Amino acid sequence: MKFVKIAILAIILSISPTVFAKFNFSDTQIANMQKAYQFGQSQGKKNYHGTNLSVGYIMAAILWQESSAGINIKNGHAVGAFQNYIPTVKSRLKQQGVTKSHSEISRELSNFNRSAHWANVEIDSWLKTHKGNMPKALASYNAGYNVGAGYRYSSSIIRKATYLRDQNILKVK
C-alpha cells in the first residue's frame, strides 16, 4: 500500500505545473505571496526531504491555496490568510499555558504575520512527526493524522510552489 501511495504521488508530482499557466495574479496577490515567501525564508533552513523547494515557496503556495493568495479570507473555524484552524491554534496555545477565546484567536489570525506564524508552527510540528518528509507534513497540515486524505492537498501545494519557483512569479533572484 505504501508503494502505491508513493507511486501515485510521484505521478502527480511529475505532472507539469503548466496547469496554472493561465492564472493571472493581481499585484496584491503577488505582493502577498512575496510576503509569505519572505516569511518562510526568514524561518531558516529546515531539514526536510521529499521536495527540493524552499520553505518560502511552500508558504507562498499555501497562501495561494488557502486564500487565493491573501484575497479571499473567510471566517469560521479557519481564519486568516493561511486559513488557520482555530481549534488547532487554541490547542497549541494551551500547550504553552496560554488560554485565549475563539474570538481572540480569530482577531489575532486576521494579522498576516500571526497567521503565517501559526501556519509555520503547524508545518514544523508535522515535519517533526513525519521525520522531515515535506509531502507527508503538508498532507497532515490539511488532514491531520489521516495522511492519505491529505495527499491531494500536498500534491497541489508542491505543484503550486514549483510553479511559483519555475516561473519566477515572486521575482526571486
JSON list of C-alpha atoms in Angstrom, two decimals:
[
{"chain": "A", "resi": 1, "resn": "MET", "atom": "CA", "xyz": [0.00, 0.00, 0.00]},
{"chain": "A", "resi": 2, "resn": "LYS", "atom": "CA", "xyz": [2.85, 2.37, 0.86]},
{"chain": "A", "resi": 3, "resn": "PHE", "atom": "CA", "xyz": [4.44, 1.71, -2.54]},
{"chain": "A", "resi": 4, "resn": "VAL", "atom": "CA", "xyz": [1.14, 2.51, -4.28]},
{"chain": "A", "resi": 5, "resn": "LYS", "atom": "CA", "xyz": [0.84, 5.83, -2.42]},
{"chain": "A", "resi": 6, "resn": "ILE", "atom": "CA", "xyz": [4.43, 6.76, -3.28]},
{"chain": "A", "resi": 7, "resn": "ALA", "atom": "CA", "xyz": [3.88, 5.81, -6.94]},
{"chain": "A", "resi": 8, "resn": "ILE", "atom": "CA", "xyz": [0.70, 7.87, -7.12]},
{"chain": "A", "resi": 9, "resn": "LEU", "atom": "CA", "xyz": [2.43, 10.84, -5.50]},
{"chain": "A", "resi": 10, "resn": "ALA", "atom": "CA", "xyz": [5.35, 10.54, -7.95]},
{"chain": "A", "resi": 11, "resn": "ILE", "atom": "CA", "xyz": [2.95, 10.54, -10.91]},
{"chain": "A", "resi": 12, "resn": "ILE", "atom": "CA", "xyz": [1.05, 13.54, -9.57]},
{"chain": "A", "resi": 13, "resn": "LEU", "atom": "CA", "xyz": [4.25, 15.46, -8.91]},
{"chain": "A", "resi": 14, "resn": "SER", "atom": "CA", "xyz": [5.56, 14.72, -12.38]},
{"chain": "A", "resi": 15, "resn": "ILE", "atom": "CA", "xyz": [2.58, 16.41, -13.99]},
{"chain": "A", "resi": 16, "resn": "SER", "atom": "CA", "xyz": [3.72, 19.72, -15.39]},
{"chain": "A", "resi": 17, "resn": "PRO", "atom": "CA", "xyz": [2.76, 22.77, -13.34]},
{"chain": "A", "resi": 18, "resn": "THR", "atom": "CA", "xyz": [1.65, 24.44, -16.56]},
{"chain": "A", "resi": 19, "resn": "VAL", "atom": "CA", "xyz": [-1.85, 23.67, -15.32]},
{"chain": "A", "resi": 20, "resn": "PHE", "atom": "CA", "xyz": [-1.57, 27.12, -13.74]},
{"chain": "A", "resi": 21, "resn": "ALA", "atom": "CA", "xyz": [-0.20, 28.88, -16.82]},
{"chain": "A", "resi": 22, "resn": "LYS", "atom": "CA", "xyz": [-3.41, 30.81, -17.46]},
{"chain": "A", "resi": 23, "resn": "PHE", "atom": "CA", "xyz": [-3.67, 32.08, -13.90]},
{"chain": "A", "resi": 24, "resn": "ASN", "atom": "CA", "xyz": [-3.12, 35.83, -13.76]},
{"chain": "A", "resi": 25, "resn": "PHE", "atom": "CA", "xyz": [-2.14, 37.08, -10.34]},
{"chain": "A", "resi": 26, "resn": "SER", "atom": "CA", "xyz": [-3.03, 40.61, -9.32]},
{"chain": "A", "resi": 27, "resn": "ASP", "atom": "CA", "xyz": [-0.33, 42.90, -7.93]},
{"chain": "A", "resi": 28, "resn": "THR", "atom": "CA", "xyz": [-1.87, 42.39, -4.47]},
{"chain": "A", "resi": 29, "resn": "GLN", "atom": "CA", "xyz": [-1.69, 38.60, -4.78]},
{"chain": "A", "resi": 30, "resn": "ILE", "atom": "CA", "xyz": [1.95, 38.74, -5.89]},
{"chain": "A", "resi": 31, "resn": "ALA", "atom": "CA", "xyz": [2.81, 41.11, -3.03]},
{"chain": "A", "resi": 32, "resn": "ASN", "atom": "CA", "xyz": [1.07, 38.78, -0.56]},
{"chain": "A", "resi": 33, "resn": "MET", "atom": "CA", "xyz": [2.89, 35.72, -1.88]},
{"chain": "A", "resi": 34, "resn": "GLN", "atom": "CA", "xyz": [6.20, 37.60, -1.79]},
{"chain": "A", "resi": 35, "resn": "LYS", "atom": "CA", "xyz": [5.48, 38.40, 1.86]},
{"chain": "A", "resi": 36, "resn": "ALA", "atom": "CA", "xyz": [4.69, 34.72, 2.55]},
{"chain": "A", "resi": 37, "resn": "TYR", "atom": "CA", "xyz": [7.87, 33.70, 0.71]},
{"chain": "A", "resi": 38, "resn": "GLN", "atom": "CA", "xyz": [9.97, 36.12, 2.77]},
{"chain": "A", "resi": 39, "resn": "PHE", "atom": "CA", "xyz": [8.35, 34.88, 5.98]},
{"chain": "A", "resi": 40, "resn": "GLY", "atom": "CA", "xyz": [9.17, 31.27, 5.08]},
{"chain": "A", "resi": 41, "resn": "GLN", "atom": "CA", "xyz": [12.74, 32.13, 4.15]},
{"chain": "A", "resi": 42, "resn": "SER", "atom": "CA", "xyz": [13.22, 34.05, 7.41]},
{"chain": "A", "resi": 43, "resn": "GLN", "atom": "CA", "xyz": [12.47, 30.89, 9.40]},
{"chain": "A", "resi": 44, "resn": "GLY", "atom": "CA", "xyz": [15.84, 29.45, 8.49]},
{"chain": "A", "resi": 45, "resn": "LYS", "atom": "CA", "xyz": [16.71, 26.30, 6.59]},
{"chain": "A", "resi": 46, "resn": "LYS", "atom": "CA", "xyz": [14.58, 23.36, 7.55]},
{"chain": "A", "resi": 47, "resn": "ASN", "atom": "CA", "xyz": [15.74, 19.77, 7.39]},
{"chain": "A", "resi": 48, "resn": "TYR", "atom": "CA", "xyz": [13.18, 18.02, 5.21]},
{"chain": "A", "resi": 49, "resn": "HIS", "atom": "CA", "xyz": [13.02, 15.71, 2.24]},
{"chain": "A", "resi": 50, "resn": "GLY", "atom": "CA", "xyz": [10.56, 14.76, -0.46]},
{"chain": "A", "resi": 51, "resn": "THR", "atom": "CA", "xyz": [10.85, 18.01, -2.38]},
{"chain": "A", "resi": 52, "resn": "ASN", "atom": "CA", "xyz": [13.58, 20.42, -3.47]},
{"chain": "A", "resi": 53, "resn": "LEU", "atom": "CA", "xyz": [11.56, 23.52, -2.61]},
{"chain": "A", "resi": 54, "resn": "SER", "atom": "CA", "xyz": [12.43, 26.13, -0.03]},
{"chain": "A", "resi": 55, "resn": "VAL", "atom": "CA", "xyz": [10.04, 26.82, 2.83]},
{"chain": "A", "resi": 56, "resn": "GLY", "atom": "CA", "xyz": [9.45, 30.25, 1.29]},
{"chain": "A", "resi": 57, "resn": "TYR", "atom": "CA", "xyz": [7.87, 28.72, -1.81]},
{"chain": "A", "resi": 58, "resn": "ILE", "atom": "CA", "xyz": [5.87, 26.30, 0.34]},
{"chain": "A", "resi": 59, "resn": "MET", "atom": "CA", "xyz": [4.48, 29.18, 2.41]},
{"chain": "A", "resi": 60, "resn": "ALA", "atom": "CA", "xyz": [3.60, 31.17, -0.73]},
{"chain": "A", "resi": 61, "resn": "ALA", "atom": "CA", "xyz": [1.86, 28.13, -2.21]},
{"chain": "A", "resi": 62, "resn": "ILE", "atom": "CA", "xyz": [-0.13, 27.53, 0.97]},
{"chain": "A", "resi": 63, "resn": "LEU", "atom": "CA", "xyz": [-1.23, 31.17, 0.88]},
{"chain": "A", "resi": 64, "resn": "TRP", "atom": "CA", "xyz": [-2.26, 30.74, -2.77]},
{"chain": "A", "resi": 65, "resn": "GLN", "atom": "CA", "xyz": [-4.16, 27.54, -1.98]},
{"chain": "A", "resi": 66, "resn": "GLU", "atom": "CA", "xyz": [-5.86, 28.69, 1.21]},
{"chain": "A", "resi": 67, "resn": "SER", "atom": "CA", "xyz": [-6.93, 32.24, 0.39]},
{"chain": "A", "resi": 68, "resn": "SER", "atom": "CA", "xyz": [-6.31, 32.85, -3.31]},
{"chain": "A", "resi": 69, "resn": "ALA", "atom": "CA", "xyz": [-3.01, 34.46, -2.28]},
{"chain": "A", "resi": 70, "resn": "GLY", "atom": "CA", "xyz": [-4.47, 36.50, 0.53]},
{"chain": "A", "resi": 71, "resn": "ILE", "atom": "CA", "xyz": [-7.53, 38.00, -1.17]},
{"chain": "A", "resi": 72, "resn": "ASN", "atom": "CA", "xyz": [-10.25, 35.51, -0.24]},
{"chain": "A", "resi": 73, "resn": "ILE", "atom": "CA", "xyz": [-10.11, 35.31, 3.54]},
{"chain": "A", "resi": 74, "resn": "LYS", "atom": "CA", "xyz": [-13.06, 33.52, 5.07]},
{"chain": "A", "resi": 75, "resn": "ASN", "atom": "CA", "xyz": [-14.15, 33.46, 8.68]},
{"chain": "A", "resi": 76, "resn": "GLY", "atom": "CA", "xyz": [-15.39, 30.47, 10.62]},
{"chain": "A", "resi": 77, "resn": "HIS", "atom": "CA", "xyz": [-13.33, 27.69, 12.17]},
{"chain": "A", "resi": 78, "resn": "ALA", "atom": "CA", "xyz": [-10.47, 28.57, 9.82]},
{"chain": "A", "resi": 79, "resn": "VAL", "atom": "CA", "xyz": [-9.31, 32.18, 9.79]},
{"chain": "A", "resi": 80, "resn": "GLY", "atom": "CA", "xyz": [-6.62, 34.37, 8.27]},
{"chain": "A", "resi": 81, "resn": "ALA", "atom": "CA", "xyz": [-4.57, 34.44, 5.11]},
{"chain": "A", "resi": 82, "resn": "PHE", "atom": "CA", "xyz": [-3.36, 30.87, 5.77]},
{"chain": "A", "resi": 83, "resn": "GLN", "atom": "CA", "xyz": [-6.80, 29.70, 6.92]},
{"chain": "A", "resi": 84, "resn": "ASN", "atom": "CA", "xyz": [-5.52, 28.54, 10.31]},
{"chain": "A", "resi": 85, "resn": "TYR", "atom": "CA", "xyz": [-7.88, 26.15, 12.08]},
{"chain": "A", "resi": 86, "resn": "ILE", "atom": "CA", "xyz": [-8.85, 27.91, 15.32]},
{"chain": "A", "resi": 87, "resn": "PRO", "atom": "CA", "xyz": [-9.23, 24.73, 17.45]},
{"chain": "A", "resi": 88, "resn": "THR", "atom": "CA", "xyz": [-5.67, 23.72, 16.49]},
{"chain": "A", "resi": 89, "resn": "VAL", "atom": "CA", "xyz": [-4.22, 27.14, 17.34]},
{"chain": "A", "resi": 90, "resn": "LYS", "atom": "CA", "xyz": [-6.17, 27.12, 20.61]},
{"chain": "A", "resi": 91, "resn": "SER", "atom": "CA", "xyz": [-4.75, 23.68, 21.45]},
{"chain": "A", "resi": 92, "resn": "ARG", "atom": "CA", "xyz": [-1.19, 24.76, 20.64]},
{"chain": "A", "resi": 93, "resn": "LEU", "atom": "CA", "xyz": [-1.61, 27.86, 22.81]},
{"chain": "A", "resi": 94, "resn": "LYS", "atom": "CA", "xyz": [-2.94, 25.71, 25.65]},
{"chain": "A", "resi": 95, "resn": "GLN", "atom": "CA", "xyz": [0.21, 23.54, 25.40]},
{"chain": "A", "resi": 96, "resn": "GLN", "atom": "CA", "xyz": [2.15, 26.77, 26.08]},
{"chain": "A", "resi": 97, "resn": "GLY", "atom": "CA", "xyz": [-0.08, 27.57, 29.06]},
{"chain": "A", "resi": 98, "resn": "VAL", "atom": "CA", "xyz": [-1.95, 30.34, 27.22]},
{"chain": "A", "resi": 99, "resn": "THR", "atom": "CA", "xyz": [-5.74, 30.45, 27.17]},
{"chain": "A", "resi": 100, "resn": "LYS", "atom": "CA", "xyz": [-7.49, 32.56, 24.54]},
{"chain": "A", "resi": 101, "resn": "SER", "atom": "CA", "xyz": [-11.07, 32.64, 23.36]},
{"chain": "A", "resi": 102, "resn": "HIS", "atom": "CA", "xyz": [-12.21, 31.77, 19.85]},
{"chain": "A", "resi": 103, "resn": "SER", "atom": "CA", "xyz": [-12.77, 35.47, 19.10]},
{"chain": "A", "resi": 104, "resn": "GLU", "atom": "CA", "xyz": [-9.35, 36.49, 20.48]},
{"chain": "A", "resi": 105, "resn": "ILE", "atom": "CA", "xyz": [-7.63, 33.91, 18.29]},
{"chain": "A", "resi": 106, "resn": "SER", "atom": "CA", "xyz": [-9.74, 34.93, 15.31]},
{"chain": "A", "resi": 107, "resn": "ARG", "atom": "CA", "xyz": [-8.71, 38.58, 15.75]},
{"chain": "A", "resi": 108, "resn": "GLU", "atom": "CA", "xyz": [-5.06, 37.58, 16.11]},
{"chain": "A", "resi": 109, "resn": "LEU", "atom": "CA", "xyz": [-5.18, 35.47, 12.94]},
{"chain": "A", "resi": 110, "resn": "SER", "atom": "CA", "xyz": [-6.51, 38.41, 10.92]},
{"chain": "A", "resi": 111, "resn": "ASN", "atom": "CA", "xyz": [-2.94, 39.73, 11.12]},
{"chain": "A", "resi": 112, "resn": "PHE", "atom": "CA", "xyz": [-0.93, 38.31, 8.20]},
{"chain": "A", "resi": 113, "resn": "ASN", "atom": "CA", "xyz": [2.22, 37.70, 10.23]},
{"chain": "A", "resi": 114, "resn": "ARG", "atom": "CA", "xyz": [0.34, 35.91, 13.04]},
{"chain": "A", "resi": 115, "resn": "SER", "atom": "CA", "xyz": [-1.47, 33.74, 10.50]},
{"chain": "A", "resi": 116, "resn": "ALA", "atom": "CA", "xyz": [1.89, 32.95, 8.84]},
{"chain": "A", "resi": 117, "resn": "HIS", "atom": "CA", "xyz": [3.44, 32.21, 12.25]},
{"chain": "A", "resi": 118, "resn": "TRP", "atom": "CA", "xyz": [0.77, 29.66, 13.15]},
{"chain": "A", "resi": 119, "resn": "ALA", "atom": "CA", "xyz": [0.92, 28.05, 9.68]},
{"chain": "A", "resi": 120, "resn": "ASN", "atom": "CA", "xyz": [4.67, 27.68, 10.16]},
{"chain": "A", "resi": 121, "resn": "VAL", "atom": "CA", "xyz": [4.22, 26.24, 13.68]},
{"chain": "A", "resi": 122, "resn": "GLU", "atom": "CA", "xyz": [1.82, 23.66, 12.25]},
{"chain": "A", "resi": 123, "resn": "ILE", "atom": "CA", "xyz": [4.14, 22.70, 9.37]},
{"chain": "A", "resi": 124, "resn": "ASP", "atom": "CA", "xyz": [7.10, 22.40, 11.76]},
{"chain": "A", "resi": 125, "resn": "SER", "atom": "CA", "xyz": [5.10, 20.16, 14.06]},
{"chain": "A", "resi": 126, "resn": "TRP", "atom": "CA", "xyz": [4.11, 17.83, 11.22]},
{"chain": "A", "resi": 127, "resn": "LEU", "atom": "CA", "xyz": [7.67, 17.83, 9.86]},
{"chain": "A", "resi": 128, "resn": "LYS", "atom": "CA", "xyz": [8.83, 16.51, 13.24]},
{"chain": "A", "resi": 129, "resn": "THR", "atom": "CA", "xyz": [6.06, 13.91, 13.26]},
{"chain": "A", "resi": 130, "resn": "HIS", "atom": "CA", "xyz": [6.97, 12.74, 9.74]},
{"chain": "A", "resi": 131, "resn": "LYS", "atom": "CA", "xyz": [10.76, 12.91, 10.24]},
{"chain": "A", "resi": 132, "resn": "GLY", "atom": "CA", "xyz": [11.27, 15.77, 7.80]},
{"chain": "A", "resi": 133, "resn": "ASN", "atom": "CA", "xyz": [9.09, 14.43, 4.99]},
{"chain": "A", "resi": 134, "resn": "MET", "atom": "CA", "xyz": [7.55, 17.59, 3.49]},
{"chain": "A", "resi": 135, "resn": "PRO", "atom": "CA", "xyz": [4.86, 15.88, 1.33]},
{"chain": "A", "resi": 136, "resn": "LYS", "atom": "CA", "xyz": [3.59, 13.98, 4.39]},
{"chain": "A", "resi": 137, "resn": "ALA", "atom": "CA", "xyz": [3.81, 17.11, 6.56]},
{"chain": "A", "resi": 138, "resn": "LEU", "atom": "CA", "xyz": [1.72, 19.04, 4.04]},
{"chain": "A", "resi": 139, "resn": "ALA", "atom": "CA", "xyz": [-0.80, 16.22, 3.87]},
{"chain": "A", "resi": 140, "resn": "SER", "atom": "CA", "xyz": [-1.10, 16.32, 7.67]},
{"chain": "A", "resi": 141, "resn": "TYR", "atom": "CA", "xyz": [-1.26, 20.12, 7.65]},
{"chain": "A", "resi": 142, "resn": "ASN", "atom": "CA", "xyz": [-4.51, 19.62, 5.78]},
{"chain": "A", "resi": 143, "resn": "ALA", "atom": "CA", "xyz": [-5.85, 16.33, 7.15]},
{"chain": "A", "resi": 144, "resn": "GLY", "atom": "CA", "xyz": [-4.12, 15.68, 10.48]},
{"chain": "A", "resi": 145, "resn": "TYR", "atom": "CA", "xyz": [-3.08, 12.10, 11.10]},
{"chain": "A", "resi": 146, "resn": "ASN", "atom": "CA", "xyz": [-5.15, 10.93, 8.11]},
{"chain": "A", "resi": 147, "resn": "VAL", "atom": "CA", "xyz": [-2.20, 11.45, 5.77]},
{"chain": "A", "resi": 148, "resn": "GLY", "atom": "CA", "xyz": [-3.84, 9.61, 2.88]},
{"chain": "A", "resi": 149, "resn": "ALA", "atom": "CA", "xyz": [-6.73, 12.05, 2.89]},
{"chain": "A", "resi": 150, "resn": "GLY", "atom": "CA", "xyz": [-4.30, 14.96, 2.59]},
{"chain": "A", "resi": 151, "resn": "TYR", "atom": "CA", "xyz": [-2.14, 13.75, -0.31]},
{"chain": "A", "resi": 152, "resn": "ARG", "atom": "CA", "xyz": [-4.18, 15.63, -2.91]},
{"chain": "A", "resi": 153, "resn": "TYR", "atom": "CA", "xyz": [-3.68, 18.83, -0.91]},
{"chain": "A", "resi": 154, "resn": "SER", "atom": "CA", "xyz": [0.04, 18.11, -0.51]},
{"chain": "A", "resi": 155, "resn": "SER", "atom": "CA", "xyz": [0.44, 17.49, -4.24]},
{"chain": "A", "resi": 156, "resn": "SER", "atom": "CA", "xyz": [-1.39, 20.72, -5.02]},
{"chain": "A", "resi": 157, "resn": "ILE", "atom": "CA", "xyz": [0.86, 22.74, -2.72]},
{"chain": "A", "resi": 158, "resn": "ILE", "atom": "CA", "xyz": [4.01, 21.20, -4.18]},
{"chain": "A", "resi": 159, "resn": "ARG", "atom": "CA", "xyz": [2.81, 21.83, -7.76]},
{"chain": "A", "resi": 160, "resn": "LYS", "atom": "CA", "xyz": [1.97, 25.44, -6.91]},
{"chain": "A", "resi": 161, "resn": "ALA", "atom": "CA", "xyz": [5.28, 26.02, -5.13]},
{"chain": "A", "resi": 162, "resn": "THR", "atom": "CA", "xyz": [7.16, 24.52, -8.10]},
{"chain": "A", "resi": 163, "resn": "TYR", "atom": "CA", "xyz": [5.22, 26.73, -10.49]},
{"chain": "A", "resi": 164, "resn": "LEU", "atom": "CA", "xyz": [5.95, 29.86, -8.43]},
{"chain": "A", "resi": 165, "resn": "ARG", "atom": "CA", "xyz": [9.64, 28.98, -8.41]},
{"chain": "A", "resi": 166, "resn": "ASP", "atom": "CA", "xyz": [9.98, 27.85, -12.03]},
{"chain": "A", "resi": 167, "resn": "GLN", "atom": "CA", "xyz": [8.01, 30.78, -13.47]},
{"chain": "A", "resi": 168, "resn": "ASN", "atom": "CA", "xyz": [9.75, 33.24, -11.10]},
{"chain": "A", "resi": 169, "resn": "ILE", "atom": "CA", "xyz": [6.36, 34.71, -10.23]},
{"chain": "A", "resi": 170, "resn": "LEU", "atom": "CA", "xyz": [7.78, 36.10, -7.00]},
{"chain": "A", "resi": 171, "resn": "LYS", "atom": "CA", "xyz": [10.76, 37.67, -8.79]},
{"chain": "A", "resi": 172, "resn": "VAL", "atom": "CA", "xyz": [13.23, 35.85, -6.52]},
{"chain": "A", "resi": 173, "resn": "LYS", "atom": "CA", "xyz": [16.87, 36.17, -7.52]}
]
